[in-house]
PDB file of C-alpha atoms in Angstrom:
ATOM      1  CA  MET A   1      -0.069   0.100   0.036  1.00 42.00           C
ATOM      2  CA  PRO A   2       1.545   3.503  -1.061  1.00 42.00           C
ATOM      3  CA  VAL A   3       1.736   6.160   1.191  1.00 46.00           C
ATOM      4  CA  VAL A   4       1.128   9.757   0.878  1.00 45.00           C
ATOM      5  CA  ARG A   5       4.284  11.330  -0.658  1.00 46.00           C
ATOM      6  CA  ASP A   6       2.958  14.574  -1.674  1.00 51.00           C
ATOM      7  CA  GLU A   7       2.054  17.730   0.029  1.00 78.00           C
ATOM      8  CA  ALA A   8      -1.924  17.401  -0.303  1.00 86.00           C
ATOM      9  CA  TRP A   9      -2.620  17.047   3.213  1.00 93.00           C
ATOM     10  CA  SER A  10       0.131  18.495   4.847  1.00 92.00           C
ATOM     11  CA  GLU A  11      -2.327  21.209   6.149  1.00 92.00           C
ATOM     12  CA  TRP A  12      -4.616  18.995   7.373  1.00 94.00           C
ATOM     13  CA  LEU A  13      -2.143  16.936   9.334  1.00 94.00           C
ATOM     14  CA  ARG A  14      -0.522  20.149  10.893  1.00 92.00           C
ATOM     15  CA  GLN A  15      -3.777  20.374  12.734  1.00 93.00           C
ATOM     16  CA  SER A  16      -4.354  17.183  13.536  1.00 95.00           C
ATOM     17  CA  PRO A  17      -2.086  15.283  16.057  1.00 95.00           C
ATOM     18  CA  PRO A  18      -3.989  11.938  15.877  1.00 95.00           C
ATOM     19  CA  GLY A  19      -3.372  11.983  12.079  1.00 95.00           C
ATOM     20  CA  ASP A  20       0.059  12.651  12.006  1.00 94.00           C
ATOM     21  CA  GLU A  21       0.868   9.838  14.465  1.00 96.00           C
ATOM     22  CA  LEU A  22      -1.076   7.435  12.515  1.00 96.00           C
ATOM     23  CA  LEU A  23       0.474   8.335   9.224  1.00 95.00           C
ATOM     24  CA  ALA A  24       4.085   7.885  11.000  1.00 94.00           C
ATOM     25  CA  TRP A  25       3.083   4.598  12.766  1.00 94.00           C
ATOM     26  CA  TRP A  26       1.535   3.130   9.522  1.00 93.00           C
ATOM     27  CA  ARG A  27       4.646   4.287   7.388  1.00 90.00           C
ATOM     28  CA  GLN A  28       7.020   2.149   9.912  1.00 88.00           C
ATOM     29  CA  ALA A  29       5.120  -1.093   9.951  1.00 85.00           C
ATOM     30  CA  GLY A  30       7.974  -3.181   9.072  1.00 84.00           C
ATOM     31  CA  ASP A  31      10.484  -1.387  11.206  1.00 88.00           C
ATOM     32  CA  GLY A  32       7.652  -1.345  13.971  1.00 85.00           C
ATOM     33  CA  THR A  33       6.385  -5.183  13.744  1.00 85.00           C
ATOM     34  CA  ARG A  34      10.137  -6.051  14.075  1.00 88.00           C
ATOM     35  CA  ARG A  35      11.219  -3.907  17.067  1.00 91.00           C
ATOM     36  CA  ILE A  36       8.028  -4.797  19.087  1.00 92.00           C
ATOM     37  CA  GLY A  37       6.631  -7.601  17.425  1.00 89.00           C
ATOM     38  CA  ARG A  38       3.383  -8.123  14.914  1.00 87.00           C
ATOM     39  CA  GLU A  39       0.647  -8.448  18.050  1.00 87.00           C
ATOM     40  CA  ALA A  40       1.872  -5.112  19.627  1.00 91.00           C
ATOM     41  CA  TYR A  41       2.244  -3.215  16.370  1.00 91.00           C
ATOM     42  CA  GLY A  42      -1.094  -4.338  15.445  1.00 90.00           C
ATOM     43  CA  GLU A  43      -2.760  -3.643  18.857  1.00 92.00           C
ATOM     44  CA  ARG A  44      -1.342   0.122  18.754  1.00 94.00           C
ATOM     45  CA  LEU A  45      -2.244   0.342  15.126  1.00 95.00           C
ATOM     46  CA  ALA A  46      -5.851  -0.417  16.036  1.00 95.00           C
ATOM     47  CA  VAL A  47      -5.868   2.109  18.887  1.00 96.00           C
ATOM     48  CA  LEU A  48      -4.585   5.080  16.847  1.00 97.00           C
ATOM     49  CA  LEU A  49      -7.316   4.111  14.083  1.00 97.00           C
ATOM     50  CA  SER A  50     -10.127   4.324  16.869  1.00 96.00           C
ATOM     51  CA  ALA A  51      -9.347   7.896  17.541  1.00 95.00           C
ATOM     52  CA  ALA A  52      -8.692   8.601  14.088  1.00 96.00           C
ATOM     53  CA  ALA A  53     -10.944  10.842  11.850  1.00 95.00           C
ATOM     54  CA  PRO A  54     -11.932   9.598   8.063  1.00 96.00           C
ATOM     55  CA  ARG A  55      -9.316  12.514   6.937  1.00 96.00           C
ATOM     56  CA  ASP A  56      -6.807  11.072   9.178  1.00 97.00           C
ATOM     57  CA  CYS A  57      -7.137   7.699   7.365  1.00 96.00           C
ATOM     58  CA  ALA A  58      -7.127   9.036   3.963  1.00 96.00           C
ATOM     59  CA  ALA A  59      -4.018  11.337   4.966  1.00 95.00           C
ATOM     60  CA  ALA A  60      -2.159   8.220   6.275  1.00 95.00           C
ATOM     61  CA  GLY A  61      -2.560   6.683   2.925  1.00 93.00           C
ATOM     62  CA  PHE A  62      -4.936   4.298   3.508  1.00 95.00           C
ATOM     63  CA  GLY A  63      -7.295   2.764   0.625  1.00 94.00           C
ATOM     64  CA  CYS A  64     -11.092   4.236   0.788  1.00 92.00           C
ATOM     65  CA  THR A  65     -14.344   3.194  -0.118  1.00 87.00           C
ATOM     66  CA  ARG A  66     -13.977   3.921  -3.862  1.00 85.00           C
ATOM     67  CA  ARG A  67     -10.632   1.693  -4.014  1.00 86.00           C
ATOM     68  CA  MET A  68      -9.235  -0.218  -1.084  1.00 87.00           C
ATOM     69  CA  ASP A  69      -5.970  -0.517  -2.953  1.00 86.00           C
ATOM     70  CA  ARG A  70      -5.409   3.341  -3.613  1.00 87.00           C
ATOM     71  CA  VAL A  71      -4.615   6.244  -1.915  1.00 89.00           C
ATOM     72  CA  CYS A  72      -7.115   9.358  -1.934  1.00 91.00           C
ATOM     73  CA  ARG A  73      -7.432  10.399  -5.515  1.00 89.00           C
ATOM     74  CA  GLU A  74      -9.203  13.562  -4.793  1.00 92.00           C
ATOM     75  CA  PRO A  75      -7.692  15.297  -1.506  1.00 93.00           C
ATOM     76  CA  SER A  76      -8.868  18.796  -2.995  1.00 93.00           C
ATOM     77  CA  VAL A  77     -12.316  17.474  -2.145  1.00 94.00           C
ATOM     78  CA  CYS A  78     -11.725  15.213   0.538  1.00 94.00           C
ATOM     79  CA  ARG A  79      -9.999  17.327   2.545  1.00 94.00           C
ATOM     80  CA  LEU A  80     -12.701  19.837   3.165  1.00 94.00           C
ATOM     81  CA  ASP A  81     -14.861  20.074   6.251  1.00 93.00           C
ATOM     82  CA  PRO A  82     -17.706  17.674   5.476  1.00 87.00           C
ATOM     83  CA  VAL A  83     -21.253  18.781   5.154  1.00 80.00           C
ATOM     84  CA  ALA A  84     -24.733  17.772   6.847  1.00 71.00           C
ATOM     85  CA  PRO A  85     -25.200  13.927   5.918  1.00 56.00           C
ATOM     86  CA  SER A  86     -28.053  13.346   3.614  1.00 53.00           C
ATOM     87  CA  ALA A  87     -29.900  10.144   2.752  1.00 50.00           C
ATOM     88  CA  ALA A  88     -28.334  10.069  -0.452  1.00 46.00           C
ATOM     89  CA  GLU A  89     -25.166   9.445   1.204  1.00 46.00           C
ATOM     90  CA  GLY A  90     -26.139   6.038   2.816  1.00 45.00           C
ATOM     91  CA  VAL A  91     -26.425   7.202   6.144  1.00 44.00           C
ATOM     92  CA  ALA A  92     -28.564   4.410   6.962  1.00 44.00           C
ATOM     93  CA  ARG A  93     -25.809   1.760   6.348  1.00 45.00           C
ATOM     94  CA  GLY A  94     -23.030   4.170   7.225  1.00 49.00           C
ATOM     95  CA  GLU A  95     -21.541   3.948   3.717  1.00 71.00           C
ATOM     96  CA  ARG A  96     -20.043   7.342   2.132  1.00 85.00           C
ATOM     97  CA  GLU A  97     -18.355   6.945  -1.315  1.00 88.00           C
ATOM     98  CA  GLY A  98     -15.854   9.763  -2.199  1.00 82.00           C
ATOM     99  CA  PRO A  99     -14.879  11.829  -3.427  1.00 91.00           C
ATOM    100  CA  VAL A 100     -16.852  14.117  -0.676  1.00 91.00           C
ATOM    101  CA  PRO A 101     -15.953  16.461   1.669  1.00 94.00           C
ATOM    102  CA  GLY A 102     -14.744  14.965   4.935  1.00 93.00           C
ATOM    103  CA  ALA A 103     -13.565  11.532   3.232  1.00 94.00           C
ATOM    104  CA  CYS A 104     -15.099   8.348   2.902  1.00 93.00           C
ATOM    105  CA  GLY A 105     -16.926   6.321   5.434  1.00 93.00           C
ATOM    106  CA  GLY A 106     -14.605   3.400   5.037  1.00 95.00           C
ATOM    107  CA  PHE A 107     -10.867   2.520   4.630  1.00 96.00           C
ATOM    108  CA  HIS A 108      -8.494  -0.215   4.098  1.00 95.00           C
ATOM    109  CA  GLY A 109      -4.765  -1.137   4.622  1.00 93.00           C
ATOM    110  CA  PHE A 110      -2.596  -3.965   3.702  1.00 90.00           C
ATOM    111  CA  ARG A 111       1.005  -3.998   4.617  1.00 84.00           C
ATOM    112  CA  ASP A 112       3.539  -6.963   5.571  1.00 75.00           C
ATOM    113  CA  ASP A 113       0.767  -9.516   5.678  1.00 77.00           C
ATOM    114  CA  PHE A 114      -1.249  -7.193   7.941  1.00 83.00           C
ATOM    115  CA  GLU A 115      -4.788  -6.239   7.147  1.00 90.00           C
ATOM    116  CA  VAL A 116      -6.989  -3.518   8.629  1.00 94.00           C
ATOM    117  CA  HIS A 117     -10.521  -2.290   7.899  1.00 96.00           C
ATOM    118  CA  VAL A 118     -12.120   1.044   9.271  1.00 96.00           C
ATOM    119  CA  ARG A 119     -15.830   1.425   9.144  1.00 96.00           C
ATOM    120  CA  PHE A 120     -17.268   4.767  10.394  1.00 95.00           C
ATOM    121  CA  SER A 121     -20.949   5.118  10.923  1.00 93.00           C
ATOM    122  CA  GLY A 122     -23.298   7.487   9.207  1.00 84.00           C
ATOM    123  CA  GLY A 123     -24.838  10.709  10.994  1.00 76.00           C
ATOM    124  CA  GLY A 124     -21.488  12.662  11.797  1.00 82.00           C
ATOM    125  CA  ASP A 125     -18.912   9.115  11.997  1.00 89.00           C
ATOM    126  CA  ARG A 126     -19.983   9.322  15.789  1.00 90.00           C
ATOM    127  CA  HIS A 127     -18.922   5.530  15.929  1.00 95.00           C
ATOM    128  CA  ARG A 128     -16.260   3.490  14.274  1.00 95.00           C
ATOM    129  CA  ALA A 129     -15.307  -0.153  14.193  1.00 97.00           C
ATOM    130  CA  VAL A 130     -11.542  -1.184  13.325  1.00 97.00           C
ATOM    131  CA  PHE A 131     -10.786  -4.523  11.996  1.00 97.00           C
ATOM    132  CA  TRP A 132      -7.656  -6.053  12.119  1.00 94.00           C
ATOM    133  CA  ARG A 133      -6.131  -9.312  11.450  1.00 90.00           C
ATOM    134  CA  ASP A 134      -2.282 -10.521  11.139  1.00 84.00           C
ATOM    135  CA  THR A 135      -2.698 -13.161   8.183  1.00 79.00           C
ATOM    136  CA  ALA A 136      -0.206 -15.435   9.605  1.00 78.00           C
ATOM    137  CA  ALA A 137      -2.370 -15.845  12.839  1.00 74.00           C
ATOM    138  CA  SER A 138      -5.854 -15.727  10.834  1.00 72.00           C
ATOM    139  CA  ALA A 139      -7.792 -14.437  13.743  1.00 86.00           C
ATOM    140  CA  VAL A 140      -9.595 -11.171  13.192  1.00 93.00           C
ATOM    141  CA  ARG A 141     -10.003  -8.661  16.150  1.00 95.00           C
ATOM    142  CA  LEU A 142     -12.387  -6.013  16.299  1.00 97.00           C
ATOM    143  CA  ARG A 143     -12.415  -2.488  18.261  1.00 97.00           C
ATOM    144  CA  VAL A 144     -15.542  -0.442  18.382  1.00 97.00           C
ATOM    145  CA  ASP A 145     -15.099   3.293  19.734  1.00 96.00           C
ATOM    146  CA  GLY A 146     -11.701   1.667  20.934  1.00 94.00           C
ATOM    147  CA  ILE A 147     -13.156  -1.095  22.924  1.00 95.00           C
ATOM    148  CA  LEU A 148     -12.384  -4.922  22.029  1.00 95.00           C
ATOM    149  CA  VAL A 149     -15.598  -6.688  20.705  1.00 96.00           C
ATOM    150  CA  GLY A 150     -16.311 -10.226  19.958  1.00 95.00           C
ATOM    151  CA  SER A 151     -13.184 -11.682  21.280  1.00 92.00           C
ATOM    152  CA  GLY A 152     -12.830 -15.609  20.047  1.00 89.00           C
ATOM    153  CA  ALA A 153     -16.012 -15.243  18.155  1.00 92.00           C
ATOM    154  CA  GLY A 154     -14.183 -16.018  14.675  1.00 94.00           C
ATOM    155  CA  LEU A 155     -15.229 -12.678  12.853  1.00 96.00           C
ATOM    156  CA  ASP A 156     -15.255 -11.487   9.441  1.00 95.00           C
ATOM    157  CA  SER A 157     -13.172  -9.010   8.877  1.00 93.00           C
ATOM    158  CA  TYR A 158     -15.593  -6.728   7.432  1.00 90.00           C
ATOM    159  CA  GLY A 159     -19.228  -5.178   8.810  1.00 95.00           C
ATOM    160  CA  HIS A 160     -21.415  -2.730   8.080  1.00 94.00           C
ATOM    161  CA  TRP A 161     -23.428  -0.101  10.317  1.00 95.00           C
ATOM    162  CA  LEU A 162     -27.130  -0.059  10.796  1.00 93.00           C
ATOM    163  CA  ASP A 163     -28.837   3.314  11.183  1.00 85.00           C
ATOM    164  CA  ASP A 164     -25.300   5.002  13.160  1.00 89.00           C
ATOM    165  CA  ARG A 165     -25.857   2.599  15.964  1.00 94.00           C
ATOM    166  CA  PHE A 166     -25.469  -1.043  15.322  1.00 96.00           C
ATOM    167  CA  LEU A 167     -22.652  -2.876  13.734  1.00 97.00           C
ATOM    168  CA  VAL A 168     -23.292  -6.177  12.054  1.00 98.00           C
ATOM    169  CA  VAL A 169     -20.781  -8.451  11.707  1.00 98.00           C
ATOM    170  CA  GLN A 170     -20.803 -12.144  10.066  1.00 98.00           C
ATOM    171  CA  ALA A 171     -19.085 -14.921  12.504  1.00 97.00           C
ATOM    172  CA  GLU A 172     -18.142 -18.363  12.340  1.00 97.00           C
ATOM    173  CA  GLY A 173     -21.234 -20.709  12.737  1.00 97.00           C
ATOM    174  CA  PRO A 174     -21.454 -23.878  15.277  1.00 97.00           C
ATOM    175  CA  ASP A 175     -19.892 -27.213  14.576  1.00 97.00           C
ATOM    176  CA  SER A 176     -22.670 -29.109  15.776  1.00 97.00           C
ATOM    177  CA  HIS A 177     -24.982 -27.269  12.902  1.00 98.00           C
ATOM    178  CA  PRO A 178     -26.326 -30.264  10.880  1.00 97.00           C
ATOM    179  CA  ARG A 179     -25.911 -28.207   7.529  1.00 96.00           C
ATOM    180  CA  GLN A 180     -22.218 -27.081   8.352  1.00 97.00           C
ATOM    181  CA  SER A 181     -19.948 -27.403   5.970  1.00 97.00           C
ATOM    182  CA  TYR A 182     -16.200 -26.008   5.598  1.00 96.00           C
ATOM    183  CA  GLY A 183     -13.817 -24.219   3.232  1.00 92.00           C
ATOM    184  CA  PRO A 184     -11.017 -21.658   2.539  1.00 87.00           C
ATOM    185  CA  GLY A 185     -11.287 -17.861   3.921  1.00 83.00           C
ATOM    186  CA  THR A 186     -11.503 -15.628   7.158  1.00 85.00           C
ATOM    187  CA  LEU A 187     -14.953 -17.409   7.497  1.00 92.00           C
ATOM    188  CA  VAL A 188     -14.266 -21.279   7.341  1.00 93.00           C
ATOM    189  CA  THR A 189     -17.837 -22.179   8.135  1.00 96.00           C
ATOM    190  CA  GLY A 190     -20.940 -22.435   5.568  1.00 97.00           C
ATOM    191  CA  ILE A 191     -23.113 -21.791   8.018  1.00 98.00           C
ATOM    192  CA  VAL A 192     -22.615 -18.531  10.149  1.00 98.00           C
ATOM    193  CA  SER A 193     -23.244 -16.551  12.991  1.00 98.00           C
ATOM    194  CA  VAL A 194     -23.989 -13.078  13.461  1.00 98.00           C
ATOM    195  CA  LEU A 195     -22.696 -10.347  15.634  1.00 98.00           C
ATOM    196  CA  ILE A 196     -24.552  -7.359  16.367  1.00 98.00           C
ATOM    197  CA  HIS A 197     -22.702  -4.602  18.516  1.00 97.00           C
ATOM    198  CA  ASP A 198     -25.323  -1.647  19.795  1.00 96.00           C
ATOM    199  CA  ALA A 199     -22.957   1.317  19.912  1.00 95.00           C
ATOM    200  CA  ALA A 200     -25.598   3.331  21.692  1.00 93.00           C
ATOM    201  CA  HIS A 201     -25.572   0.957  24.843  1.00 94.00           C
ATOM    202  CA  GLY A 202     -22.185  -0.363  24.284  1.00 94.00           C
ATOM    203  CA  SER A 203     -23.491  -4.058  24.029  1.00 95.00           C
ATOM    204  CA  THR A 204     -22.828  -6.836  22.111  1.00 96.00           C
ATOM    205  CA  ARG A 205     -24.862 -10.159  21.280  1.00 96.00           C
ATOM    206  CA  ILE A 206     -23.844 -13.066  19.039  1.00 97.00           C
ATOM    207  CA  LEU A 207     -26.603 -15.126  17.273  1.00 98.00           C
ATOM    208  CA  ILE A 208     -26.104 -18.529  16.608  1.00 98.00           C
ATOM    209  CA  PRO A 209     -28.276 -20.341  14.080  1.00 98.00           C
ATOM    210  CA  GLU A 210     -30.402 -23.048  15.426  1.00 98.00           C
ATOM    211  CA  PRO A 211     -30.647 -26.706  13.343  1.00 97.00           C
ATOM    212  CA  HIS A 212     -33.704 -25.327  11.321  1.00 97.00           C
ATOM    213  CA  GLU A 213     -31.820 -21.815  10.511  1.00 98.00           C
ATOM    214  CA  ARG A 214     -29.492 -22.035   7.348  1.00 98.00           C
ATOM    215  CA  TRP A 215     -27.577 -18.967   7.685  1.00 98.00           C
ATOM    216  CA  THR A 216     -25.413 -18.989   4.638  1.00 97.00           C
ATOM    217  CA  ASP A 217     -25.471 -15.302   4.303  1.00 97.00           C
ATOM    218  CA  PRO A 218     -27.207 -14.090   7.155  1.00 98.00           C
ATOM    219  CA  GLN A 219     -28.832 -10.092   6.655  1.00 98.00           C
ATOM    220  CA  VAL A 220     -30.067  -8.258   9.537  1.00 98.00           C
ATOM    221  CA  VAL A 221     -32.387  -5.425   8.857  1.00 97.00           C
ATOM    222  CA  LEU A 222     -33.726  -2.297  11.232  1.00 96.00           C
ATOM    223  CA  ALA A 223     -37.552  -2.220  10.950  1.00 95.00           C
ATOM    224  CA  GLY A 224     -38.855   0.131  13.289  1.00 92.00           C
ATOM    225  CA  ALA A 225     -38.367  -0.893  16.899  1.00 93.00           C
ATOM    226  CA  THR A 226     -37.078  -4.589  15.671  1.00 96.00           C
ATOM    227  CA  LEU A 227     -34.025  -6.112  14.227  1.00 97.00           C
ATOM    228  CA  ARG A 228     -34.762  -8.615  11.588  1.00 98.00           C
ATOM    229  CA  VAL A 229     -32.684 -11.774  10.971  1.00 98.00           C
ATOM    230  CA  TYR A 230     -32.774 -13.366   7.549  1.00 98.00           C
ATOM    231  CA  ALA A 231     -30.917 -16.343   6.404  1.00 98.00           C
ATOM    232  CA  THR A 232     -29.752 -14.881   2.958  1.00 98.00           C
ATOM    233  CA  ARG A 233     -30.301 -11.719   0.723  1.00 97.00           C
ATOM    234  CA  GLU A 234     -33.367 -13.793  -1.062  1.00 98.00           C
ATOM    235  CA  ALA A 235     -35.003 -14.304   2.179  1.00 98.00           C
ATOM    236  CA  VAL A 236     -34.668 -10.790   2.425  1.00 98.00           C
ATOM    237  CA  ALA A 237     -36.540  -9.736  -0.828  1.00 98.00           C
ATOM    238  CA  ALA A 238     -39.159 -12.308  -0.073  1.00 98.00           C
ATOM    239  CA  ASP A 239     -39.426 -10.671   3.516  1.00 97.00           C
ATOM    240  CA  VAL A 240     -39.162 -14.174   5.503  1.00 98.00           C
ATOM    241  CA  PRO A 241     -36.960 -13.523   8.468  1.00 98.00           C
ATOM    242  CA  ASP A 242     -35.849 -16.227  10.774  1.00 98.00           C
ATOM    243  CA  ARG A 243     -35.967 -14.091  13.815  1.00 97.00           C
ATOM    244  CA  ILE A 244     -37.329 -10.684  14.885  1.00 98.00           C
ATOM    245  CA  LEU A 245     -35.804  -8.996  17.784  1.00 96.00           C
ATOM    246  CA  PRO A 246     -36.487  -6.015  20.107  1.00 95.00           C
ATOM    247  CA  ALA A 247     -34.074  -3.196  19.503  1.00 92.00           C
ATOM    248  CA  ARG A 248     -33.518  -1.157  22.543  1.00 85.00           C
ATOM    249  CA  PRO A 249     -34.424   2.299  22.665  1.00 82.00           C
ATOM    250  CA  ALA A 250     -31.147   4.612  22.141  1.00 80.00           C
ATOM    251  CA  PRO A 251     -30.518   6.578  25.124  1.00 83.00           C
ATOM    252  CA  GLU A 252     -31.646  10.237  25.341  1.00 67.00           C
TER     253      GLU A 252
END
């Protein structure tokens, strides 16, 4: 992953110490992992990303929602102050694709067998999810607003936000499921579970499919005061949920 080599983000970095520190730490990935070890380097990177704004990630040279394998191509636009979010920007799912003032809503980094993904929630980037994985160790770790979430759950390396509040991530399913199958990839199970983190309450629940629930590509939809869990995208289109869960009211 190339790093920023021009002055496009210099003005922003001068006013953003977290962005400047993130840039320095990301540039020295090779030396850092050799000096303090891969795990310690990854933990520190996740902490820095948990305090970073979208423009910090862009300035540090991470790939964005537009192109995960390229640095920001439109810094003249993306380094501007963000405007009030609108429905057209995908606020409900926390998606914002650039070029857009304030930068994208998601970033990706790959270096020295190290993988990281950052997802900002919609509605002003109030919450952020940081996924990171040492590909040699395989296991994905997740921080939401700086707090470790879903340890030991066998998480996917991506997730998405619902309504600026709920983070949804697929996870490895139970070995005991009668329809279980196995294959290569971050998620090795064909039947998978679902992690739902409620950033408003700081609570996490992991939903494990019952024997009759064939969750091969589970989708979670926020409908009013409920969370509806569907086995597949086709089940969403047919509106046939496997489960309907209450969504606790957000704090005032």
